């Protein structure tokens, strides 16, 4: 079975539609969304509807959690605070109910899917280096973990007896005696200096992990954000990929 | 300490720094540099270091080990040499050296049959034939070059727009003798003699540059490829 995974769409409809049409051409069996469908971007409602329609699994992200009022935005930066408020106003009750049904994680056989970290998914811990990865591996029961949250494609590998290794996200085939935490990058707001939308496919038969980057209409996404009155910083970063 | 920069599709995926005398490169976890890709053998290659040199040794891998696009079994590494293994490129930083050693055996590594790999293998064979035909290093004419092949058997080979140079180059804005290639034993240097910026190695203006196999030399508007002889 081939699974396509998208994450951190952040209300970027242009990026989402570009990625979905690319996935359509790749003959996958199912699409999973690892959370943060909303927040930052100008089209949260449409993105939620599209993801709900096309994905067999949609996980809770911290932006969803904040929008439904379960997470304090105290620690958020100003742009994020403004965007949470703006997004709340842009969503209907139906969307809020939809979000409330999103699970924190999903496990099947030796695969685990989560937005941020297997270490207490509702606490939204970042996995940005091998030290944080070591903690996450302690909480991971499965062999392969796919996550998002940091917007940076990355691969953390833990082999028996050794400390975790870290690599930048790229196509690879997991070794059998190794556990991996695979950050699939971001569809709607990449932060690895590559502004193209990102998604990952995983083939459960061959174990191939493939990262795909997709060009999309960044200018339109930016214009819509500015028209919506969202902070300029949020739209500017889309063009830089940071 | 030597550093190996691991690239995939021109993107840096890992920076590996080591104090070890020998590191292994391969697909399985017991290697120092793990390249998780089917085109990479389980124990693909070794890199050995000593005081001021390094050597890469191919471990009878299925798809081969390439240094500066040339297939090698064992090759002395120089600063910035690029080692191609499967779909990965390893860039070697700082100079080091050593001697061979082996395990082996077929390990289920897939035969790489990508166009890029086929082209690289075919091109490598072609260039080897050219070099062995001349018995020395050779300049291959590329863009705007007024010749196809020139042997570099002299100690000094001049390049420019003057009539008397060994290697004619095209372009108006350069000196009569714009550059020379100097041979010292089997090491070659590209040296600028004329207008600044009109002698380039791999797209960068140079004053003096140690040539590696596959380097692209541009003088004026003409580009040549340097093939290292043995």
Short mmCIF file of C-alpha atoms in Angstrom, two decimals:
data_model
loop_
_atom_site.label_atom_id
_atom_site.label_comp_id
_atom_site.label_asym_id
_atom_site.label_seq_id
_atom_site.Cartn_x
_atom_site.Cartn_y
_atom_site.Cartn_z
CA UNK A 1 0.00 0.00 0.00
CA UNK A 2 1.25 3.47 -0.84
CA UNK A 3 0.44 6.19 1.65
CA UNK A 4 0.79 9.87 0.78
CA UNK A 5 1.31 12.13 3.78
CA UNK A 6 0.75 15.86 4.01
CA UNK A 7 1.19 18.10 7.02
CA UNK A 8 1.25 21.73 8.12
CA UNK A 9 -0.92 23.05 5.32
CA UNK A 10 -1.72 26.14 7.39
CA UNK A 11 -4.65 27.40 5.37
CA UNK A 12 -2.58 27.60 2.19
CA UNK A 13 -5.12 26.51 -0.44
CA UNK A 14 -2.79 27.09 -3.39
CA UNK A 15 -0.16 24.78 -1.90
CA UNK A 16 -2.74 22.17 -0.88
CA UNK A 17 -4.42 21.94 -4.29
CA UNK A 18 -1.03 21.77 -6.04
CA UNK A 19 0.04 18.92 -3.75
CA UNK A 20 -3.28 17.05 -4.03
CA UNK A 21 -3.16 17.13 -7.82
CA UNK A 22 0.43 15.87 -7.73
CA UNK A 23 -0.60 13.06 -5.36
CA UNK A 24 -3.47 12.19 -7.69
CA UNK A 25 -0.98 11.49 -10.48
CA UNK A 26 1.08 9.20 -8.24
CA UNK A 27 -1.58 6.51 -7.75
CA UNK A 28 -1.47 6.28 -3.99
CA UNK A 29 -3.89 4.14 -1.99
CA UNK A 30 -4.59 6.58 0.78
CA UNK A 31 -3.75 10.09 1.99
CA UNK A 32 -3.00 10.93 5.62
CA UNK A 33 -2.83 14.45 6.99
CA UNK A 34 -0.61 14.90 10.05
CA UNK A 35 -2.24 18.06 11.37
CA UNK A 36 -2.06 21.87 11.28
CA UNK A 37 -4.44 22.15 8.35
CA UNK A 38 -5.19 25.68 9.53
CA UNK A 39 -3.51 28.73 11.03
CA UNK A 40 -1.43 31.42 9.25
CA UNK A 41 -3.07 31.08 5.81
CA UNK A 42 -6.11 32.72 4.24
CA UNK A 43 -8.23 29.64 3.44
CA UNK A 44 -8.65 27.56 6.61
CA UNK A 45 -12.26 26.53 5.93
CA UNK A 46 -11.67 25.40 2.34
CA UNK A 47 -8.48 23.58 3.36
CA UNK A 48 -10.36 21.74 6.13
CA UNK A 49 -13.10 20.73 3.70
CA UNK A 50 -10.60 19.49 1.12
CA UNK A 51 -8.57 17.54 3.65
CA UNK A 52 -11.73 16.04 5.14
CA UNK A 53 -12.80 14.94 1.68
CA UNK A 54 -9.51 13.49 0.44
CA UNK A 55 -7.77 12.13 3.54
CA UNK A 56 -8.56 8.86 5.28
CA UNK A 57 -6.83 10.13 8.40
CA UNK A 58 -6.54 13.68 9.73
CA UNK A 59 -4.60 14.19 12.95
CA UNK A 60 -4.93 16.99 15.47
CA UNK A 61 -2.27 19.69 15.18
CA UNK A 62 -1.44 22.36 17.73
CA UNK A 63 -3.13 25.02 15.57
CA UNK A 64 -6.37 23.03 15.54
CA UNK A 65 -5.99 22.53 19.27
CA UNK A 66 -5.59 26.27 19.79
CA UNK A 67 -8.50 27.21 17.53
CA UNK A 68 -10.94 25.00 19.43
CA UNK A 69 -9.74 26.69 22.62
CA UNK A 70 -7.93 23.73 24.19
CA UNK A 71 -4.49 25.31 24.01
CA UNK A 72 -3.51 28.67 25.43
CA UNK A 73 -1.88 30.97 22.90
CA UNK A 74 -0.02 32.81 25.68
CA UNK A 75 3.36 31.47 24.55
CA UNK A 76 2.69 32.12 20.84
CA UNK A 77 4.37 34.98 18.99
CA UNK A 78 2.18 37.90 17.91
CA UNK A 79 1.69 36.71 14.33
CA UNK A 80 0.55 33.31 15.56
CA UNK A 81 -1.83 34.87 18.11
CA UNK A 82 -3.38 37.10 15.46
CA UNK A 83 -3.72 34.18 13.07
CA UNK A 84 -5.43 31.97 15.67
CA UNK A 85 -8.02 34.69 16.32
CA UNK A 86 -8.48 35.35 12.62
CA UNK A 87 -8.86 31.62 11.91
CA UNK A 88 -11.41 31.17 14.69
CA UNK A 89 -13.55 33.86 13.07
CA UNK A 90 -13.16 32.27 9.62
CA UNK A 91 -14.45 28.83 10.70
CA UNK A 92 -18.03 27.68 11.12
CA UNK A 93 -19.39 25.56 13.97
CA UNK A 94 -19.35 22.61 11.60
CA UNK A 95 -15.59 23.03 11.17
CA UNK A 96 -15.06 23.31 14.92
CA UNK A 97 -17.00 20.06 15.43
CA UNK A 98 -14.97 18.42 12.66
CA UNK A 99 -11.72 19.46 14.34
CA UNK A 100 -12.85 18.19 17.73
CA UNK A 101 -13.05 14.71 16.20
CA UNK A 102 -9.39 14.68 15.08
CA UNK A 103 -7.29 12.08 16.96
CA UNK A 104 -3.84 12.92 18.35
CA UNK A 105 -2.13 9.98 16.74
CA UNK A 106 -2.60 6.78 14.79
CA UNK A 107 -0.72 3.50 15.01
CA UNK A 108 -0.86 0.56 12.64
CA UNK A 109 1.54 -2.40 12.75
CA UNK A 110 5.02 -0.88 12.98
CA UNK A 111 3.92 2.56 11.80
CA UNK A 112 3.07 5.52 13.99
CA UNK A 113 1.66 8.85 12.83
CA UNK A 114 1.58 11.99 14.96
CA UNK A 115 1.70 15.74 14.44
CA UNK A 116 4.57 16.66 16.77
CA UNK A 117 6.14 13.88 18.85
CA UNK A 118 5.33 10.41 20.23
CA UNK A 119 6.30 11.91 23.57
CA UNK A 120 2.86 12.99 24.85
CA UNK A 121 1.32 14.12 21.53
CA UNK A 122 -0.91 16.76 23.17
CA UNK A 123 2.14 18.62 24.49
CA UNK A 124 3.41 19.39 20.97
CA UNK A 125 7.12 18.80 21.66
CA UNK A 126 9.45 19.70 18.80
CA UNK A 127 11.99 17.20 17.47
CA UNK A 128 14.72 19.43 16.09
CA UNK A 129 17.93 17.64 17.04
CA UNK A 130 19.27 14.23 18.05
CA UNK A 131 18.84 15.02 21.74
CA UNK A 132 15.13 15.73 21.35
CA UNK A 133 14.90 12.73 19.03
CA UNK A 134 16.40 10.48 21.74
CA UNK A 135 13.56 11.46 24.10
CA UNK A 136 10.98 10.90 21.38
CA UNK A 137 12.42 7.44 20.60
CA UNK A 138 11.96 6.47 24.25
CA UNK A 139 8.23 7.01 23.83
CA UNK A 140 7.97 5.43 20.40
CA UNK A 141 6.74 1.85 20.42
CA UNK A 142 6.70 1.34 16.66
CA UNK A 143 9.55 1.17 14.18
CA UNK A 144 8.66 4.10 11.95
CA UNK A 145 7.20 7.39 13.11
CA UNK A 146 5.98 10.01 10.65
CA UNK A 147 5.45 13.53 11.95
CA UNK A 148 5.33 17.19 10.97
CA UNK A 149 5.24 20.29 13.21
CA UNK A 150 8.73 21.75 12.59
CA UNK A 151 8.12 22.36 8.85
CA UNK A 152 11.61 21.02 8.15
CA UNK A 153 12.06 17.65 6.39
CA UNK A 154 14.31 15.52 8.56
CA UNK A 155 15.18 11.90 9.29
CA UNK A 156 16.24 10.70 12.74
CA UNK A 157 17.51 7.13 12.92
CA UNK A 158 18.14 5.02 15.99
CA UNK A 159 20.15 1.84 15.58
CA UNK A 160 20.66 -0.63 18.41
CA UNK A 161 23.43 0.46 20.73
CA UNK A 162 24.10 3.80 19.08
CA UNK A 163 22.92 7.38 19.60
CA UNK A 164 20.34 8.73 17.11
CA UNK A 165 21.64 9.98 13.79
CA UNK A 166 20.16 12.93 11.96
CA UNK A 167 19.86 13.65 8.26
CA UNK A 168 18.03 16.17 6.17
CA UNK A 169 14.85 14.68 4.69
CA UNK A 170 15.50 12.87 1.41
CA UNK A 171 14.42 9.71 -0.37
CA UNK A 172 15.59 6.59 1.42
CA UNK A 173 14.73 3.03 2.38
CA UNK A 174 14.64 2.32 6.13
CA UNK A 175 17.00 -0.37 7.38
CA UNK A 176 15.17 -3.22 9.06
CA UNK A 177 16.96 -3.14 12.40
CA UNK A 178 16.62 0.62 12.80
CA UNK A 179 13.87 2.87 14.10
CA UNK A 180 13.14 6.14 12.37
CA UNK A 181 11.37 9.39 13.08
CA UNK A 182 10.62 10.95 9.74
CA UNK A 183 9.55 14.57 9.56
CA UNK A 184 7.62 14.94 6.33
CA UNK A 185 8.06 18.71 6.03
CA UNK A 186 5.32 21.21 5.37
CA UNK A 187 2.83 21.54 2.55
CA UNK A 188 1.75 25.12 3.20
CA UNK A 189 4.67 26.85 4.92
CA UNK A 190 8.05 25.15 4.32
CA UNK A 191 10.90 26.37 6.53
CA UNK A 192 13.90 24.62 5.01
CA UNK A 193 14.70 27.46 2.61
CA UNK A 194 12.92 25.61 -0.18
CA UNK A 195 9.59 27.40 -0.72
CA UNK A 196 8.04 24.54 -2.70
CA UNK A 197 5.22 22.61 -1.05
CA UNK A 198 6.30 19.29 0.44
CA UNK A 199 4.72 15.87 0.84
CA UNK A 200 5.97 12.34 1.41
CA UNK A 201 4.90 8.93 0.18
CA UNK A 202 5.60 5.68 1.96
CA UNK A 203 5.21 2.28 0.36
CA UNK A 204 4.40 -0.37 2.98
CA UNK A 205 5.57 -3.17 0.64
CA UNK A 206 8.92 -1.79 -0.46
CA UNK A 207 9.46 0.65 2.48
CA UNK A 208 10.42 3.42 0.05
CA UNK A 209 10.19 6.87 1.60
CA UNK A 210 9.96 9.53 -1.11
CA UNK A 211 9.89 13.29 -0.61
CA UNK A 212 8.25 15.33 -3.36
CA UNK A 213 8.43 19.10 -3.72
CA UNK A 214 5.76 20.90 -5.72
CA UNK A 215 5.80 24.41 -7.16
CA UNK A 216 2.64 26.35 -6.48
CA UNK A 217 1.22 29.84 -6.92
CA UNK A 218 2.92 31.51 -3.97
CA UNK A 219 2.01 35.03 -5.13
CA UNK A 220 -1.72 34.30 -4.98
CA UNK A 221 -1.45 32.72 -1.53
CA UNK A 222 0.48 35.78 -0.33
CA UNK A 223 -1.97 38.27 -1.83
CA UNK A 224 -4.92 36.52 -0.20
CA UNK A 225 -3.17 36.63 3.19
CA UNK A 226 -2.45 40.34 2.87
CA UNK A 227 -6.02 41.03 1.67
CA UNK A 228 -7.28 39.16 4.73
CA UNK A 229 -5.23 41.46 6.94
CA UNK A 230 -2.92 38.71 8.19
CA UNK A 231 0.57 39.87 9.30
CA UNK A 232 2.95 40.58 6.40
CA UNK A 233 5.66 38.43 7.99
CA UNK A 234 3.51 35.33 7.50
CA UNK A 235 3.06 35.88 3.77
CA UNK A 236 6.65 37.03 3.18
CA UNK A 237 8.11 33.87 4.61
CA UNK A 238 6.29 31.72 2.03
CA UNK A 239 8.50 33.06 -0.76
CA UNK A 240 11.69 32.41 1.19
CA UNK A 241 10.70 29.05 2.59
CA UNK A 242 11.72 30.01 6.06
CA UNK B 1 39.83 16.59 11.22
CA UNK B 2 38.56 15.41 7.84
CA UNK B 3 34.97 16.16 6.98
CA UNK B 4 32.72 14.32 4.57
CA UNK B 5 29.73 16.24 3.30
CA UNK B 6 26.95 13.89 2.23
CA UNK B 7 24.73 15.18 -0.56
CA UNK B 8 21.60 13.81 -2.17
CA UNK B 9 20.27 15.56 -5.27
CA UNK B 10 22.75 18.40 -4.63
CA UNK B 11 21.28 18.91 -1.20
CA UNK B 12 23.45 18.49 1.87
CA UNK B 13 21.86 15.80 4.02
CA UNK B 14 24.64 15.16 6.51
CA UNK B 15 28.03 16.48 7.59
CA UNK B 16 30.30 13.77 8.91
CA UNK B 17 33.39 14.68 10.92
CA UNK B 18 35.62 11.94 12.28
CA UNK B 19 38.78 11.27 14.21
CA UNK B 20 38.82 7.64 13.09
CA UNK B 21 41.58 6.25 10.89
CA UNK B 22 39.10 4.37 8.79
CA UNK B 23 35.42 4.85 8.11
CA UNK B 24 33.03 2.59 6.27
CA UNK B 25 30.28 3.70 3.92
CA UNK B 26 27.30 1.50 3.15
CA UNK B 27 23.63 0.77 3.50
CA UNK B 28 23.58 -1.03 6.84
CA UNK B 29 23.74 0.53 10.29
CA UNK B 30 27.15 -0.86 11.17
CA UNK B 31 28.72 1.61 8.75
CA UNK B 32 30.06 4.96 9.90
CA UNK B 33 28.25 6.73 7.09
CA UNK B 34 24.91 5.04 6.50
CA UNK B 35 23.37 5.62 3.08
CA UNK B 36 19.90 4.12 3.15
CA UNK B 37 19.33 3.56 -0.53
CA UNK B 38 19.01 0.41 -2.63
CA UNK B 39 21.76 1.44 -5.02
CA UNK B 40 24.22 1.31 -2.16
CA UNK B 41 25.81 -2.00 -1.12
CA UNK B 42 25.74 -3.10 2.51
CA UNK B 43 29.47 -2.51 2.80
CA UNK B 44 30.03 -0.26 -0.17
CA UNK B 45 33.34 1.49 0.41
CA UNK B 46 35.98 2.42 2.93
CA UNK B 47 37.73 5.71 3.41
CA UNK B 48 41.07 5.53 5.17
CA UNK B 49 42.98 8.45 6.59
CA UNK B 50 46.50 8.96 7.77
CA UNK B 51 48.52 12.05 8.56
CA UNK B 52 48.01 14.00 5.40
CA UNK B 53 46.17 11.86 2.91
CA UNK B 54 42.97 9.88 2.39
CA UNK B 55 42.06 6.96 0.18
CA UNK B 56 38.65 5.69 -0.87
CA UNK B 57 38.44 1.96 -1.51
CA UNK B 58 35.51 0.42 -3.30
CA UNK B 59 34.43 -2.79 -1.62
CA UNK B 60 33.60 -4.67 -4.83
CA UNK B 61 30.28 -2.88 -4.69
CA UNK B 62 27.62 -3.70 -7.25
CA UNK B 63 27.16 -0.19 -8.63
CA UNK B 64 30.66 1.04 -8.09
CA UNK B 65 32.35 3.98 -6.46
CA UNK B 66 33.18 7.04 -8.52
CA UNK B 67 35.67 9.78 -7.74
CA UNK B 68 35.11 12.95 -9.77
CA UNK B 69 32.85 10.88 -12.06
CA UNK B 70 35.53 8.25 -12.69
CA UNK B 71 34.95 4.67 -11.55
CA UNK B 72 37.60 3.63 -9.07
CA UNK B 73 38.64 0.60 -7.05
CA UNK B 74 41.01 2.62 -4.91
CA UNK B 75 41.73 6.29 -5.23
CA UNK B 76 43.74 8.90 -3.40
CA UNK B 77 41.46 11.72 -2.32
CA UNK B 78 42.17 15.40 -2.63
CA UNK B 79 40.44 18.41 -1.17
CA UNK B 80 36.87 18.79 -2.51
CA UNK B 81 36.94 15.52 -4.45
CA UNK B 82 33.46 14.19 -5.02
CA UNK B 83 32.78 10.52 -4.38
CA UNK B 84 29.59 9.22 -5.99
CA UNK B 85 27.97 6.21 -4.32
CA UNK B 86 24.51 5.26 -5.56
CA UNK B 87 22.49 8.43 -5.66
CA UNK B 88 24.67 10.11 -3.04
CA UNK B 89 27.69 12.36 -3.47
CA UNK B 90 30.28 12.60 -0.71
CA UNK B 91 32.48 15.67 -0.78
CA UNK B 92 35.84 15.20 0.86
CA UNK B 93 37.29 18.11 2.86
CA UNK B 94 40.94 18.36 3.97
CA UNK B 95 43.80 16.11 2.80
CA UNK B 96 44.63 12.71 4.38
CA UNK B 97 45.91 8.96 3.36
CA UNK B 98 46.21 5.08 3.90
CA UNK B 99 46.10 1.44 2.57
CA UNK B 100 43.53 -1.18 1.54
CA UNK B 101 41.56 -3.90 3.33
CA UNK B 102 38.37 -5.83 2.50
CA UNK B 103 35.28 -7.81 3.40
CA UNK B 104 32.69 -8.56 0.62
CA UNK B 105 29.93 -10.72 -0.87
CA UNK B 106 26.67 -10.14 -2.73
CA UNK B 107 24.18 -8.53 -0.40
CA UNK B 108 21.01 -7.92 -2.37
CA UNK B 109 21.99 -4.47 -3.57
CA UNK B 110 19.88 -3.43 -6.53
CA UNK B 111 21.56 -2.69 -9.86
CA UNK B 112 21.30 1.03 -10.44
CA UNK B 113 19.82 1.54 -13.85
CA UNK B 114 19.05 5.22 -13.77
CA UNK B 115 19.91 7.25 -16.84
CA UNK B 116 22.35 9.35 -14.85
CA UNK B 117 24.21 6.28 -13.63
CA UNK B 118 24.31 4.71 -17.11
CA UNK B 119 25.57 7.97 -18.60
CA UNK B 120 28.22 8.29 -15.94
CA UNK B 121 29.47 4.73 -16.49
CA UNK B 122 29.48 5.13 -20.29
CA UNK B 123 31.12 8.55 -20.15
CA UNK B 124 33.74 7.30 -17.73
CA UNK B 125 34.65 4.43 -20.10
CA UNK B 126 34.84 6.78 -23.06
CA UNK B 127 37.08 9.23 -21.23
CA UNK B 128 39.32 6.43 -20.01
CA UNK B 129 39.75 5.24 -23.61
CA UNK B 130 40.74 8.75 -24.68
CA UNK B 131 43.25 9.08 -21.87
CA UNK B 132 44.78 5.66 -22.48
CA UNK B 133 45.03 6.38 -26.22
CA UNK B 134 47.18 9.44 -25.51
CA UNK B 135 48.95 7.97 -22.52
CA UNK B 136 48.74 11.29 -20.67
CA UNK B 137 46.23 13.85 -19.44
CA UNK B 138 43.99 15.33 -22.11
CA UNK B 139 41.90 18.46 -22.68
CA UNK B 140 38.56 17.68 -24.28
CA UNK B 141 36.96 20.44 -26.34
CA UNK B 142 33.53 21.36 -25.01
CA UNK B 143 31.63 24.60 -25.74
CA UNK B 144 33.14 26.92 -28.37
CA UNK B 145 36.31 24.89 -28.48
CA UNK B 146 38.13 24.90 -31.82
CA UNK B 147 39.34 21.29 -31.32
CA UNK B 148 38.14 17.99 -29.90
CA UNK B 149 41.13 16.68 -27.97
CA UNK B 150 44.54 18.04 -27.03
CA UNK B 151 47.14 16.03 -25.15
CA UNK B 152 48.87 17.61 -22.16
CA UNK B 153 52.26 15.95 -22.32
CA UNK B 154 54.32 19.17 -22.07
CA UNK B 155 55.39 20.68 -18.82
CA UNK B 156 53.75 23.95 -19.84
CA UNK B 157 50.77 24.18 -22.20
CA UNK B 158 49.68 27.70 -23.15
CA UNK B 159 46.08 28.73 -23.86
CA UNK B 160 44.89 31.97 -25.46
CA UNK B 161 43.95 33.81 -28.62
CA UNK B 162 47.51 34.31 -29.96
CA UNK B 163 48.46 32.25 -33.02
CA UNK B 164 51.44 30.60 -31.35
CA UNK B 165 49.77 29.14 -28.23
CA UNK B 166 49.44 25.37 -27.84
CA UNK B 167 45.70 25.49 -27.20
CA UNK B 168 43.68 28.08 -29.12
CA UNK B 169 40.68 29.61 -27.35
CA UNK B 170 37.85 31.72 -28.77
CA UNK B 171 36.76 35.12 -27.58
CA UNK B 172 37.99 38.67 -28.07
CA UNK B 173 38.29 39.98 -24.52
CA UNK B 174 41.26 38.03 -23.36
CA UNK B 175 45.02 38.14 -23.59
CA UNK B 176 47.14 36.57 -26.29
CA UNK B 177 48.43 34.08 -23.77
CA UNK B 178 45.58 34.03 -21.30
CA UNK B 179 46.49 30.94 -19.29
CA UNK B 180 48.82 28.02 -18.99
CA UNK B 181 48.54 24.49 -17.69
CA UNK B 182 51.61 23.46 -15.76
CA UNK B 183 52.48 19.83 -15.14
CA UNK B 184 54.42 18.89 -12.04
CA UNK B 185 54.91 15.11 -12.11
CA UNK B 186 51.32 13.97 -12.61
CA UNK B 187 49.69 16.97 -10.97
CA UNK B 188 48.39 19.72 -13.21
CA UNK B 189 47.75 23.37 -12.41
CA UNK B 190 45.74 25.91 -14.33
CA UNK B 191 47.44 29.32 -14.02
CA UNK B 192 46.02 32.65 -15.16
CA UNK B 193 48.49 34.80 -17.12
CA UNK B 194 46.20 37.37 -18.71
CA UNK B 195 43.06 39.38 -18.07
CA UNK B 196 41.59 38.77 -14.63
CA UNK B 197 38.35 36.75 -14.66
CA UNK B 198 38.90 35.29 -18.14
CA UNK B 199 40.46 32.06 -16.82
CA UNK B 200 37.94 29.95 -14.97
CA UNK B 201 37.80 26.52 -13.39
CA UNK B 202 34.32 25.07 -12.93
CA UNK B 203 32.77 28.50 -13.46
CA UNK B 204 34.96 30.32 -10.91
CA UNK B 205 37.71 32.76 -11.90
CA UNK B 206 41.08 31.42 -10.75
CA UNK B 207 44.69 32.56 -10.50
CA UNK B 208 46.14 29.14 -9.83
CA UNK B 209 44.05 26.00 -9.53
CA UNK B 210 45.04 22.38 -9.04
CA UNK B 211 43.18 20.42 -11.69
CA UNK B 212 41.10 17.36 -10.88
CA UNK B 213 39.67 14.86 -13.31
CA UNK B 214 36.52 16.30 -14.89
CA UNK B 215 37.29 19.95 -14.11
CA UNK B 216 35.84 22.37 -16.63
CA UNK B 217 38.30 25.02 -17.80
CA UNK B 218 36.93 28.13 -19.47
CA UNK B 219 39.30 30.50 -21.20
CA UNK B 220 37.60 33.40 -22.97
CA UNK B 221 34.50 31.83 -24.47
CA UNK B 222 35.92 28.35 -24.92
CA UNK B 223 35.39 25.55 -22.43
CA UNK B 224 37.53 22.44 -22.10
CA UNK B 225 37.28 19.41 -19.86
CA UNK B 226 40.37 18.20 -18.08
CA UNK B 227 40.87 14.42 -18.11
CA UNK B 228 43.54 13.20 -15.73
CA UNK B 229 45.95 10.66 -17.22
CA UNK B 230 47.71 7.98 -15.26
#
